[in-house]
């Protein structure tokens, strides 16, 4: 009974329940605290679902990476939440703030914000597999050796900031409001947890539309060219448009499929991972776009 709830109810609980609670609390006093609490609840649900119904039992076992992943999550999520605090200041300085569609229902405003953010982050994500210096920062995220919820929160803070800037700068220009920004922070955290979850949940045909774990596992394949697919943050809409979508319902994943083939000994410590992009050298090369490519994203940073 519990496993059935996780298999078919976990994704709706996160996508509709947690995000819905964020929408409901966005205009409350101390909304920032509420959003932080919802992110903590989402993390708790993520870990619980992975224990009840794991895709891989092995991926639930730490490999000396727990403290590092907590550090990544703490720094990146705190930065994301703090970003919301500057929205009112930017709104006052923004001559285009009247462009934001405040007359639309609040839920519609949130959907617009998610749609725009999805496009911006997806394009930077794709570029990070094509441009050498971007890949060196993004490689931190691809160094994972197990696929579980916290992986989504594991990224170099500079690369995370760049992705976030690409996603929300158009929104800020349009006059993004603070309540919408607060909901967006929760939605991003929820999405990253679901996208990298070790829970064996199901969403049916939506697995080819929503950027969740069934599709995102293909993005983390370490072999040349194969991981150059499924770049979307919230949806796979842009991957379909850019022809970077890939999915095989019969594929099973193991730990050996993850990581970076060209850098199997990538630093595992938090501070070492922050420093690694600055140590990498070499000319920028373009990553692979298909399974037949001979140059992998991992080779970019060599």
C-alpha positions as protocol buffer text, in pm:
chain_id: "A"
residue {
  index: 1
  type: UNK
  ca { x: 0 y: 0 z: 0 }
}
residue {
  index: 2
  type: UNK
  ca { x: 275 y: 244 z: 100 }
}
residue {
  index: 3
  type: UNK
  ca { x: 484 y: 156 z: -205 }
}
residue {
  index: 4
  type: UNK
  ca { x: 183 y: 214 z: -431 }
}
residue {
  index: 5
  type: UNK
  ca { x: 131 y: 558 z: -277 }
}
residue {
  index: 6
  type: UNK
  ca { x: 495 y: 645 z: -343 }
}
residue {
  index: 7
  type: UNK
  ca { x: 492 y: 502 z: -696 }
}
residue {
  index: 8
  type: UNK
  ca { x: 188 y: 698 z: -811 }
}
residue {
  index: 9
  type: UNK
  ca { x: 143 y: 967 z: -547 }
}
residue {
  index: 10
  type: UNK
  ca { x: 492 y: 1098 z: -473 }
}
residue {
  index: 11
  type: UNK
  ca { x: 524 y: 1316 z: -785 }
}
residue {
  index: 12
  type: UNK
  ca { x: 174 y: 1470 z: -749 }
}
residue {
  index: 13
  type: UNK
  ca { x: 238 y: 1536 z: -380 }
}
residue {
  index: 14
  type: UNK
  ca { x: 556 y: 1725 z: -465 }
}
residue {
  index: 15
  type: UNK
  ca { x: 440 y: 1900 z: -781 }
}
residue {
  index: 16
  type: UNK
  ca { x: 87 y: 1985 z: -671 }
}
residue {
  index: 17
  type: UNK
  ca { x: 103 y: 1956 z: -292 }
}
residue {
  index: 18
  type: UNK
  ca { x: 430 y: 2133 z: -206 }
}
residue {
  index: 19
  type: UNK
  ca { x: 413 y: 2382 z: -492 }
}
residue {
  index: 20
  type: UNK
  ca { x: 46 y: 2441 z: -417 }
}
residue {
  index: 21
  type: UNK
  ca { x: 130 y: 2515 z: -54 }
}
residue {
  index: 22
  type: UNK
  ca { x: 392 y: 2764 z: -174 }
}
residue {
  index: 23
  type: UNK
  ca { x: 130 y: 2939 z: -388 }
}
residue {
  index: 24
  type: UNK
  ca { x: -109 y: 2949 z: -93 }
}
residue {
  index: 25
  type: UNK
  ca { x: 154 y: 3093 z: 143 }
}
residue {
  index: 26
  type: UNK
  ca { x: 322 y: 3334 z: -99 }
}
residue {
  index: 27
  type: UNK
  ca { x: 136 y: 3637 z: 35 }
}
residue {
  index: 28
  type: UNK
  ca { x: 156 y: 3537 z: 401 }
}
residue {
  index: 29
  type: UNK
  ca { x: 362 y: 3719 z: 659 }
}
residue {
  index: 30
  type: UNK
  ca { x: 714 y: 3578 z: 680 }
}
residue {
  index: 31
  type: UNK
  ca { x: 663 y: 3408 z: 345 }
}
residue {
  index: 32
  type: UNK
  ca { x: 1040 y: 3358 z: 313 }
}
residue {
  index: 33
  type: UNK
  ca { x: 1041 y: 3141 z: 626 }
}
residue {
  index: 34
  type: UNK
  ca { x: 745 y: 2947 z: 492 }
}
residue {
  index: 35
  type: UNK
  ca { x: 927 y: 2880 z: 165 }
}
residue {
  index: 36
  type: UNK
  ca { x: 1237 y: 2760 z: 348 }
}
residue {
  index: 37
  type: UNK
  ca { x: 1017 y: 2529 z: 554 }
}
residue {
  index: 38
  type: UNK
  ca { x: 851 y: 2390 z: 241 }
}
residue {
  index: 39
  type: UNK
  ca { x: 1191 y: 2318 z: 87 }
}
residue {
  index: 40
  type: UNK
  ca { x: 1291 y: 2128 z: 401 }
}
residue {
  index: 41
  type: UNK
  ca { x: 964 y: 1933 z: 383 }
}
residue {
  index: 42
  type: UNK
  ca { x: 1032 y: 1852 z: 19 }
}
residue {
  index: 43
  type: UNK
  ca { x: 1381 y: 1725 z: 107 }
}
residue {
  index: 44
  type: UNK
  ca { x: 1233 y: 1509 z: 383 }
}
residue {
  index: 45
  type: UNK
  ca { x: 972 y: 1365 z: 146 }
}
residue {
  index: 46
  type: UNK
  ca { x: 1246 y: 1298 z: -108 }
}
residue {
  index: 47
  type: UNK
  ca { x: 1452 y: 1092 z: 134 }
}
residue {
  index: 48
  type: UNK
  ca { x: 1146 y: 907 z: 262 }
}
residue {
  index: 49
  type: UNK
  ca { x: 1027 y: 812 z: -87 }
}
residue {
  index: 50
  type: UNK
  ca { x: 1374 y: 687 z: -180 }
}
residue {
  index: 51
  type: UNK
  ca { x: 1378 y: 457 z: 123 }
}
residue {
  index: 52
  type: UNK
  ca { x: 1029 y: 320 z: 68 }
}
residue {
  index: 53
  type: UNK
  ca { x: 1058 y: 254 z: -305 }
}
residue {
  index: 54
  type: UNK
  ca { x: 1416 y: 289 z: -434 }
}
residue {
  index: 55
  type: UNK
  ca { x: 1504 y: 255 z: -801 }
}
residue {
  index: 56
  type: UNK
  ca { x: 1842 y: 125 z: -686 }
}
residue {
  index: 57
  type: UNK
  ca { x: 1917 y: 12 z: -332 }
}
residue {
  index: 58
  type: UNK
  ca { x: 2283 y: 91 z: -392 }
}
residue {
  index: 59
  type: UNK
  ca { x: 2210 y: 457 z: -459 }
}
residue {
  index: 60
  type: UNK
  ca { x: 2063 y: 495 z: -110 }
}
residue {
  index: 61
  type: UNK
  ca { x: 2400 y: 412 z: 45 }
}
residue {
  index: 62
  type: UNK
  ca { x: 2645 y: 700 z: 103 }
}
residue {
  index: 63
  type: UNK
  ca { x: 2987 y: 674 z: -59 }
}
residue {
  index: 64
  type: UNK
  ca { x: 3161 y: 936 z: 152 }
}
residue {
  index: 65
  type: UNK
  ca { x: 2953 y: 1202 z: -22 }
}
residue {
  index: 66
  type: UNK
  ca { x: 2686 y: 1290 z: 234 }
}
residue {
  index: 67
  type: UNK
  ca { x: 2862 y: 1585 z: 398 }
}
residue {
  index: 68
  type: UNK
  ca { x: 2965 y: 1722 z: 60 }
}
residue {
  index: 69
  type: UNK
  ca { x: 2611 y: 1699 z: -76 }
}
residue {
  index: 70
  type: UNK
  ca { x: 2469 y: 1868 z: 233 }
}
residue {
  index: 71
  type: UNK
  ca { x: 2720 y: 2152 z: 187 }
}
residue {
  index: 72
  type: UNK
  ca { x: 2621 y: 2193 z: -177 }
}
residue {
  index: 73
  type: UNK
  ca { x: 2252 y: 2190 z: -90 }
}
residue {
  index: 74
  type: UNK
  ca { x: 2291 y: 2435 z: 199 }
}
residue {
  index: 75
  type: UNK
  ca { x: 2493 y: 2688 z: 1 }
}
residue {
  index: 76
  type: UNK
  ca { x: 2289 y: 2665 z: -320 }
}
residue {
  index: 77
  type: UNK
  ca { x: 1945 y: 2669 z: -160 }
}
residue {
  index: 78
  type: UNK
  ca { x: 2037 y: 2950 z: 79 }
}
residue {
  index: 79
  type: UNK
  ca { x: 2164 y: 3153 z: -217 }
}
residue {
  index: 80
  type: UNK
  ca { x: 1841 y: 3085 z: -405 }
}
residue {
  index: 81
  type: UNK
  ca { x: 1627 y: 3197 z: -112 }
}
residue {
  index: 82
  type: UNK
  ca { x: 1837 y: 3509 z: -55 }
}
residue {
  index: 83
  type: UNK
  ca { x: 1793 y: 3604 z: -420 }
}
residue {
  index: 84
  type: UNK
  ca { x: 1425 y: 3661 z: -349 }
}
residue {
  index: 85
  type: UNK
  ca { x: 1512 y: 3933 z: -100 }
}
residue {
  index: 86
  type: UNK
  ca { x: 1659 y: 4156 z: -371 }
}
residue {
  index: 87
  type: UNK
  ca { x: 1352 y: 4136 z: -595 }
}
residue {
  index: 88
  type: UNK
  ca { x: 1171 y: 4434 z: -432 }
}
residue {
  index: 89
  type: UNK
  ca { x: 1485 y: 4649 z: -469 }
}
residue {
  index: 90
  type: UNK
  ca { x: 1524 y: 4553 z: -833 }
}
residue {
  index: 91
  type: UNK
  ca { x: 1155 y: 4620 z: -890 }
}
residue {
  index: 92
  type: UNK
  ca { x: 1192 y: 4976 z: -760 }
}
residue {
  index: 93
  type: UNK
  ca { x: 1486 y: 5038 z: -994 }
}
residue {
  index: 94
  type: UNK
  ca { x: 1323 y: 4870 z: -1292 }
}
residue {
  index: 95
  type: UNK
  ca { x: 1159 y: 5109 z: -1541 }
}
residue {
  index: 96
  type: UNK
  ca { x: 971 y: 4818 z: -1702 }
}
residue {
  index: 97
  type: UNK
  ca { x: 807 y: 4679 z: -1387 }
}
residue {
  index: 98
  type: UNK
  ca { x: 461 y: 4771 z: -1516 }
}
residue {
  index: 99
  type: UNK
  ca { x: 498 y: 4503 z: -1782 }
}
residue {
  index: 100
  type: UNK
  ca { x: 446 y: 4217 z: -1537 }
}
residue {
  index: 101
  type: UNK
  ca { x: 96 y: 4065 z: -1591 }
}
residue {
  index: 102
  type: UNK
  ca { x: -24 y: 4130 z: -1235 }
}
residue {
  index: 103
  type: UNK
  ca { x: -386 y: 4130 z: -1347 }
}
residue {
  index: 104
  type: UNK
  ca { x: -371 y: 3760 z: -1428 }
}
residue {
  index: 105
  type: UNK
  ca { x: -456 y: 3499 z: -1163 }
}
residue {
  index: 106
  type: UNK
  ca { x: -159 y: 3435 z: -935 }
}
residue {
  index: 107
  type: UNK
  ca { x: -132 y: 3071 z: -1045 }
}
residue {
  index: 108
  type: UNK
  ca { x: -103 y: 3183 z: -1409 }
}
residue {
  index: 109
  type: UNK
  ca { x: 173 y: 3426 z: -1312 }
}
residue {
  index: 110
  type: UNK
  ca { x: 362 y: 3139 z: -1149 }
}
residue {
  index: 111
  type: UNK
  ca { x: 320 y: 2922 z: -1459 }
}
residue {
  index: 112
  type: UNK
  ca { x: 457 y: 3203 z: -1676 }
}
residue {
  index: 113
  type: UNK
  ca { x: 758 y: 3239 z: -1445 }
}
residue {
  index: 114
  type: UNK
  ca { x: 822 y: 2863 z: -1460 }
}
residue {
  index: 115
  type: UNK
  ca { x: 792 y: 2857 z: -1840 }
}
residue {
  index: 116
  type: UNK
  ca { x: 1040 y: 3144 z: -1888 }
}
residue {
  index: 117
  type: UNK
  ca { x: 1282 y: 3005 z: -1631 }
}
residue {
  index: 118
  type: UNK
  ca { x: 1266 y: 2665 z: -1797 }
}
residue {
  index: 119
  type: UNK
  ca { x: 1377 y: 2813 z: -2129 }
}
residue {
  index: 120
  type: UNK
  ca { x: 1662 y: 3020 z: -1985 }
}
residue {
  index: 121
  type: UNK
  ca { x: 1804 y: 2742 z: -1769 }
}
residue {
  index: 122
  type: UNK
  ca { x: 1770 y: 2485 z: -2047 }
}
residue {
  index: 123
  type: UNK
  ca { x: 1968 y: 2700 z: -2291 }
}
residue {
  index: 124
  type: UNK
  ca { x: 2250 y: 2762 z: -2041 }
}
residue {
  index: 125
  type: UNK
  ca { x: 2249 y: 2394 z: -1952 }
}
residue {
  index: 126
  type: UNK
  ca { x: 2285 y: 2299 z: -2317 }
}
residue {
  index: 127
  type: UNK
  ca { x: 2561 y: 2558 z: -2365 }
}
residue {
  index: 128
  type: UNK
  ca { x: 2740 y: 2411 z: -2064 }
}
residue {
  index: 129
  type: UNK
  ca { x: 2783 y: 2090 z: -2261 }
}
residue {
  index: 130
  type: UNK
  ca { x: 2918 y: 2277 z: -2561 }
}
residue {
  index: 131
  type: UNK
  ca { x: 3148 y: 2549 z: -2427 }
}
residue {
  index: 132
  type: UNK
  ca { x: 3465 y: 2444 z: -2248 }
}
residue {
  index: 133
  type: UNK
  ca { x: 3478 y: 2698 z: -1966 }
}
residue {
  index: 134
  type: UNK
  ca { x: 3110 y: 2647 z: -1887 }
}
residue {
  index: 135
  type: UNK
  ca { x: 3155 y: 2271 z: -1884 }
}
residue {
  index: 136
  type: UNK
  ca { x: 3437 y: 2297 z: -1629 }
}
residue {
  index: 137
  type: UNK
  ca { x: 3191 y: 2448 z: -1381 }
}
residue {
  index: 138
  type: UNK
  ca { x: 2902 y: 2222 z: -1480 }
}
residue {
  index: 139
  type: UNK
  ca { x: 3124 y: 1914 z: -1449 }
}
residue {
  index: 140
  type: UNK
  ca { x: 3083 y: 1933 z: -1070 }
}
residue {
  index: 141
  type: UNK
  ca { x: 2723 y: 1826 z: -1115 }
}
residue {
  index: 142
  type: UNK
  ca { x: 2816 y: 1540 z: -1349 }
}
residue {
  index: 143
  type: UNK
  ca { x: 3075 y: 1398 z: -1111 }
}
residue {
  index: 144
  type: UNK
  ca { x: 2806 y: 1215 z: -911 }
}
residue {
  index: 145
  type: UNK
  ca { x: 2845 y: 839 z: -870 }
}
residue {
  index: 146
  type: UNK
  ca { x: 2492 y: 772 z: -746 }
}
residue {
  index: 147
  type: UNK
  ca { x: 2161 y: 918 z: -855 }
}
residue {
  index: 148
  type: UNK
  ca { x: 1945 y: 1048 z: -568 }
}
residue {
  index: 149
  type: UNK
  ca { x: 1746 y: 1358 z: -482 }
}
residue {
  index: 150
  type: UNK
  ca { x: 2028 y: 1561 z: -334 }
}
residue {
  index: 151
  type: UNK
  ca { x: 2220 y: 1535 z: -664 }
}
residue {
  index: 152
  type: UNK
  ca { x: 1991 y: 1802 z: -803 }
}
residue {
  index: 153
  type: UNK
  ca { x: 2112 y: 2048 z: -541 }
}
residue {
  index: 154
  type: UNK
  ca { x: 2477 y: 1960 z: -605 }
}
residue {
  index: 155
  type: UNK
  ca { x: 2632 y: 2211 z: -843 }
}
residue {
  index: 156
  type: UNK
  ca { x: 2909 y: 2467 z: -844 }
}
residue {
  index: 157
  type: UNK
  ca { x: 2758 y: 2786 z: -699 }
}
residue {
  index: 158
  type: UNK
  ca { x: 2891 y: 2998 z: -985 }
}
residue {
  index: 159
  type: UNK
  ca { x: 2729 y: 2773 z: -1242 }
}
residue {
  index: 160
  type: UNK
  ca { x: 2409 y: 2768 z: -1039 }
}
residue {
  index: 161
  type: UNK
  ca { x: 2411 y: 3147 z: -1030 }
}
residue {
  index: 162
  type: UNK
  ca { x: 2460 y: 3163 z: -1406 }
}
residue {
  index: 163
  type: UNK
  ca { x: 2170 y: 2927 z: -1471 }
}
residue {
  index: 164
  type: UNK
  ca { x: 1949 y: 3120 z: -1231 }
}
residue {
  index: 165
  type: UNK
  ca { x: 2043 y: 3452 z: -1392 }
}
residue {
  index: 166
  type: UNK
  ca { x: 1953 y: 3317 z: -1736 }
}
residue {
  index: 167
  type: UNK
  ca { x: 1619 y: 3197 z: -1603 }
}
residue {
  index: 168
  type: UNK
  ca { x: 1504 y: 3496 z: -1400 }
}
residue {
  index: 169
  type: UNK
  ca { x: 1667 y: 3798 z: -1565 }
}
residue {
  index: 170
  type: UNK
  ca { x: 1390 y: 3820 z: -1829 }
}
residue {
  index: 171
  type: UNK
  ca { x: 1138 y: 3794 z: -1546 }
}
residue {
  index: 172
  type: UNK
  ca { x: 1308 y: 4070 z: -1349 }
}
residue {
  index: 173
  type: UNK
  ca { x: 1305 y: 4294 z: -1656 }
}
residue {
  index: 174
  type: UNK
  ca { x: 932 y: 4233 z: -1686 }
}
residue {
  index: 175
  type: UNK
  ca { x: 884 y: 4325 z: -1320 }
}
residue {
  index: 176
  type: UNK
  ca { x: 867 y: 3987 z: -1145 }
}
residue {
  index: 177
  type: UNK
  ca { x: 692 y: 4027 z: -811 }
}
residue {
  index: 178
  type: UNK
  ca { x: 831 y: 3900 z: -483 }
}
residue {
  index: 179
  type: UNK
  ca { x: 549 y: 3648 z: -416 }
}
residue {
  index: 180
  type: UNK
  ca { x: 598 y: 3488 z: -758 }
}
residue {
  index: 181
  type: UNK
  ca { x: 974 y: 3474 z: -702 }
}
residue {
  index: 182
  type: UNK
  ca { x: 919 y: 3303 z: -367 }
}
residue {
  index: 183
  type: UNK
  ca { x: 704 y: 3032 z: -523 }
}
residue {
  index: 184
  type: UNK
  ca { x: 962 y: 2992 z: -800 }
}
residue {
  index: 185
  type: UNK
  ca { x: 1235 y: 2914 z: -545 }
}
residue {
  index: 186
  type: UNK
  ca { x: 1026 y: 2629 z: -405 }
}
residue {
  index: 187
  type: UNK
  ca { x: 931 y: 2503 z: -751 }
}
residue {
  index: 188
  type: UNK
  ca { x: 1298 y: 2489 z: -857 }
}
residue {
  index: 189
  type: UNK
  ca { x: 1399 y: 2298 z: -543 }
}
residue {
  index: 190
  type: UNK
  ca { x: 1109 y: 2054 z: -581 }
}
residue {
  index: 191
  type: UNK
  ca { x: 1193 y: 2000 z: -946 }
}
residue {
  index: 192
  type: UNK
  ca { x: 1561 y: 1928 z: -878 }
}
residue {
  index: 193
  type: UNK
  ca { x: 1470 y: 1678 z: -606 }
}
residue {
  index: 194
  type: UNK
  ca { x: 1223 y: 1498 z: -833 }
}
residue {
  index: 195
  type: UNK
  ca { x: 1453 y: 1512 z: -1134 }
}
residue {
  index: 196
  type: UNK
  ca { x: 1735 y: 1331 z: -954 }
}
residue {
  index: 197
  type: UNK
  ca { x: 1524 y: 1115 z: -725 }
}
residue {
  index: 198
  type: UNK
  ca { x: 1615 y: 753 z: -654 }
}
residue {
  index: 199
  type: UNK
  ca { x: 1245 y: 685 z: -589 }
}
residue {
  index: 200
  type: UNK
  ca { x: 1094 y: 451 z: -848 }
}
residue {
  index: 201
  type: UNK
  ca { x: 784 y: 665 z: -905 }
}
residue {
  index: 202
  type: UNK
  ca { x: 572 y: 676 z: -1219 }
}
residue {
  index: 203
  type: UNK
  ca { x: 406 y: 957 z: -1415 }
}
residue {
  index: 204
  type: UNK
  ca { x: 293 y: 761 z: -1721 }
}
residue {
  index: 205
  type: UNK
  ca { x: 303 y: 942 z: -2058 }
}
residue {
  index: 206
  type: UNK
  ca { x: 409 y: 1263 z: -1880 }
}
residue {
  index: 207
  type: UNK
  ca { x: 760 y: 1118 z: -1853 }
}
residue {
  index: 208
  type: UNK
  ca { x: 814 y: 1247 z: -2208 }
}
residue {
  index: 209
  type: UNK
  ca { x: 684 y: 1592 z: -2117 }
}
residue {
  index: 210
  type: UNK
  ca { x: 804 y: 1665 z: -1763 }
}
residue {
  index: 211
  type: UNK
  ca { x: 1176 y: 1675 z: -1685 }
}
residue {
  index: 212
  type: UNK
  ca { x: 1167 y: 1410 z: -1412 }
}
residue {
  index: 213
  type: UNK
  ca { x: 1399 y: 1127 z: -1308 }
}
residue {
  index: 214
  type: UNK
  ca { x: 1304 y: 870 z: -1574 }
}
residue {
  index: 215
  type: UNK
  ca { x: 1422 y: 1103 z: -1848 }
}
residue {
  index: 216
  type: UNK
  ca { x: 1698 y: 1283 z: -1661 }
}
residue {
  index: 217
  type: UNK
  ca { x: 1892 y: 962 z: -1591 }
}
residue {
  index: 218
  type: UNK
  ca { x: 1980 y: 959 z: -1961 }
}
residue {
  index: 219
  type: UNK
  ca { x: 2140 y: 1301 z: -1919 }
}
residue {
  index: 220
  type: UNK
  ca { x: 2382 y: 1161 z: -1661 }
}
residue {
  index: 221
  type: UNK
  ca { x: 2512 y: 876 z: -1875 }
}
residue {
  index: 222
  type: UNK
  ca { x: 2887 y: 918 z: -1886 }
}
residue {
  index: 223
  type: UNK
  ca { x: 2965 y: 774 z: -2229 }
}
residue {
  index: 224
  type: UNK
  ca { x: 3056 y: 998 z: -2521 }
}
residue {
  index: 225
  type: UNK
  ca { x: 2763 y: 1191 z: -2657 }
}
residue {
  index: 226
  type: UNK
  ca { x: 2493 y: 988 z: -2484 }
}
residue {
  index: 227
  type: UNK
  ca { x: 2450 y: 1233 z: -2198 }
}
residue {
  index: 228
  type: UNK
  ca { x: 2394 y: 1524 z: -2436 }
}
residue {
  index: 229
  type: UNK
  ca { x: 2017 y: 1487 z: -2406 }
}
residue {
  index: 230
  type: UNK
  ca { x: 1725 y: 1597 z: -2190 }
}
residue {
  index: 231
  type: UNK
  ca { x: 1855 y: 1934 z: -2071 }
}
residue {
  index: 232
  type: UNK
  ca { x: 1521 y: 2071 z: -1948 }
}
residue {
  index: 233
  type: UNK
  ca { x: 1470 y: 2188 z: -1591 }
}
residue {
  index: 234
  type: UNK
  ca { x: 1091 y: 2180 z: -1562 }
}
residue {
  index: 235
  type: UNK
  ca { x: 983 y: 2029 z: -1892 }
}
residue {
  index: 236
  type: UNK
  ca { x: 1124 y: 1850 z: -2195 }
}
residue {
  index: 237
  type: UNK
  ca { x: 947 y: 2093 z: -2428 }
}
residue {
  index: 238
  type: UNK
  ca { x: 1266 y: 2262 z: -2542 }
}
residue {
  index: 239
  type: UNK
  ca { x: 1445 y: 1928 z: -2581 }
}
residue {
  index: 240
  type: UNK
  ca { x: 1178 y: 1815 z: -2823 }
}
residue {
  index: 241
  type: UNK
  ca { x: 1214 y: 2146 z: -3010 }
}
residue {
  index: 242
  type: UNK
  ca { x: 1596 y: 2130 z: -3011 }
}
residue {
  index: 243
  type: UNK
  ca { x: 1594 y: 1758 z: -3094 }
}
residue {
  index: 244
  type: UNK
  ca { x: 1791 y: 1673 z: -2782 }
}
residue {
  index: 245
  type: UNK
  ca { x: 1520 y: 1450 z: -2633 }
}
residue {
  index: 246
  type: UNK
  ca { x: 1602 y: 1083 z: -2575 }
}
residue {
  index: 247
  type: UNK
  ca { x: 1420 y: 805 z: -2391 }
}
residue {
  index: 248
  type: UNK
  ca { x: 1430 y: 427 z: -2382 }
}
residue {
  index: 249
  type: UNK
  ca { x: 1170 y: 267 z: -2150 }
}
residue {
  index: 250
  type: UNK
  ca { x: 1369 y: -58 z: -2133 }
}
residue {
  index: 251
  type: UNK
  ca { x: 1695 y: 99 z: -2019 }
}
residue {
  index: 252
  type: UNK
  ca { x: 1814 y: 19 z: -1666 }
}
residue {
  index: 253
  type: UNK
  ca { x: 2083 y: 226 z: -1499 }
}
residue {
  index: 254
  type: UNK
  ca { x: 2371 y: 126 z: -1273 }
}
residue {
  index: 255
  type: UNK
  ca { x: 2633 y: 323 z: -1083 }
}
residue {
  index: 256
  type: UNK
  ca { x: 2887 y: 240 z: -1353 }
}
residue {
  index: 257
  type: UNK
  ca { x: 2676 y: 436 z: -1601 }
}
residue {
  index: 258
  type: UNK
  ca { x: 2717 y: 760 z: -1405 }
}
residue {
  index: 259
  type: UNK
  ca { x: 2999 y: 1009 z: -1368 }
}
residue {
  index: 260
  type: UNK
  ca { x: 3254 y: 1125 z: -1624 }
}
residue {
  index: 261
  type: UNK
  ca { x: 3438 y: 865 z: -1829 }
}
residue {
  index: 262
  type: UNK
  ca { x: 3733 y: 1097 z: -1894 }
}
residue {
  index: 263
  type: UNK
  ca { x: 3760 y: 1205 z: -1530 }
}
residue {
  index: 264
  type: UNK
  ca { x: 3684 y: 901 z: -1312 }
}
residue {
  index: 265
  type: UNK
  ca { x: 3885 y: 1050 z: -1024 }
}
residue {
  index: 266
  type: UNK
  ca { x: 3716 y: 1390 z: -1019 }
}
residue {
  index: 267
  type: UNK
  ca { x: 3759 y: 1548 z: -672 }
}
residue {
  index: 268
  type: UNK
  ca { x: 3491 y: 1436 z: -428 }
}
residue {
  index: 269
  type: UNK
  ca { x: 3533 y: 1694 z: -150 }
}
residue {
  index: 270
  type: UNK
  ca { x: 3326 y: 2013 z: -143 }
}
residue {
  index: 271
  type: UNK
  ca { x: 3612 y: 2264 z: -137 }
}
residue {
  index: 272
  type: UNK
  ca { x: 3808 y: 2063 z: -393 }
}
residue {
  index: 273
  type: UNK
  ca { x: 3509 y: 2068 z: -626 }
}
residue {
  index: 274
  type: UNK
  ca { x: 3478 y: 2445 z: -590 }
}
residue {
  index: 275
  type: UNK
  ca { x: 3843 y: 2483 z: -690 }
}
residue {
  index: 276
  type: UNK
  ca { x: 3857 y: 2224 z: -969 }
}
residue {
  index: 277
  type: UNK
  ca { x: 3709 y: 2441 z: -1250 }
}
residue {
  index: 278
  type: UNK
  ca { x: 3989 y: 2692 z: -1197 }
}
residue {
  index: 279
  type: UNK
  ca { x: 4252 y: 2420 z: -1225 }
}
residue {
  index: 280
  type: UNK
  ca { x: 4117 y: 2280 z: -1550 }
}
residue {
  index: 281
  type: UNK
  ca { x: 4285 y: 2399 z: -1865 }
}
residue {
  index: 282
  type: UNK
  ca { x: 4279 y: 2345 z: -2236 }
}
residue {
  index: 283
  type: UNK
  ca { x: 4104 y: 2484 z: -2538 }
}
residue {
  index: 284
  type: UNK
  ca { x: 3726 y: 2493 z: -2558 }
}
residue {
  index: 285
  type: UNK
  ca { x: 3580 y: 2210 z: -2758 }
}
residue {
  index: 286
  type: UNK
  ca { x: 3224 y: 2145 z: -2852 }
}
residue {
  index: 287
  type: UNK
  ca { x: 3052 y: 1855 z: -2682 }
}
residue {
  index: 288
  type: UNK
  ca { x: 2861 y: 1577 z: -2850 }
}
residue {
  index: 289
  type: UNK
  ca { x: 2508 y: 1612 z: -2980 }
}
residue {
  index: 290
  type: UNK
  ca { x: 2426 y: 1248 z: -3046 }
}
residue {
  index: 291
  type: UNK
  ca { x: 2517 y: 893 z: -2962 }
}
residue {
  index: 292
  type: UNK
  ca { x: 2756 y: 864 z: -3255 }
}
residue {
  index: 293
  type: UNK
  ca { x: 2977 y: 1151 z: -3145 }
}
residue {
  index: 294
  type: UNK
  ca { x: 3342 y: 1089 z: -3066 }
}
residue {
  index: 295
  type: UNK
  ca { x: 3395 y: 1392 z: -2843 }
}
residue {
  index: 296
  type: UNK
  ca { x: 3226 y: 1380 z: -2506 }
}
residue {
  index: 297
  type: UNK
  ca { x: 3147 y: 1672 z: -2274 }
}
residue {
  index: 298
  type: UNK
  ca { x: 3397 y: 1520 z: -2032 }
}
residue {
  index: 299
  type: UNK
  ca { x: 3674 y: 1574 z: -2287 }
}
residue {
  index: 300
  type: UNK
  ca { x: 3598 y: 1946 z: -2300 }
}
residue {
  index: 301
  type: UNK
  ca { x: 3758 y: 2012 z: -1962 }
}
residue {
  index: 302
  type: UNK
  ca { x: 4075 y: 1815 z: -2024 }
}
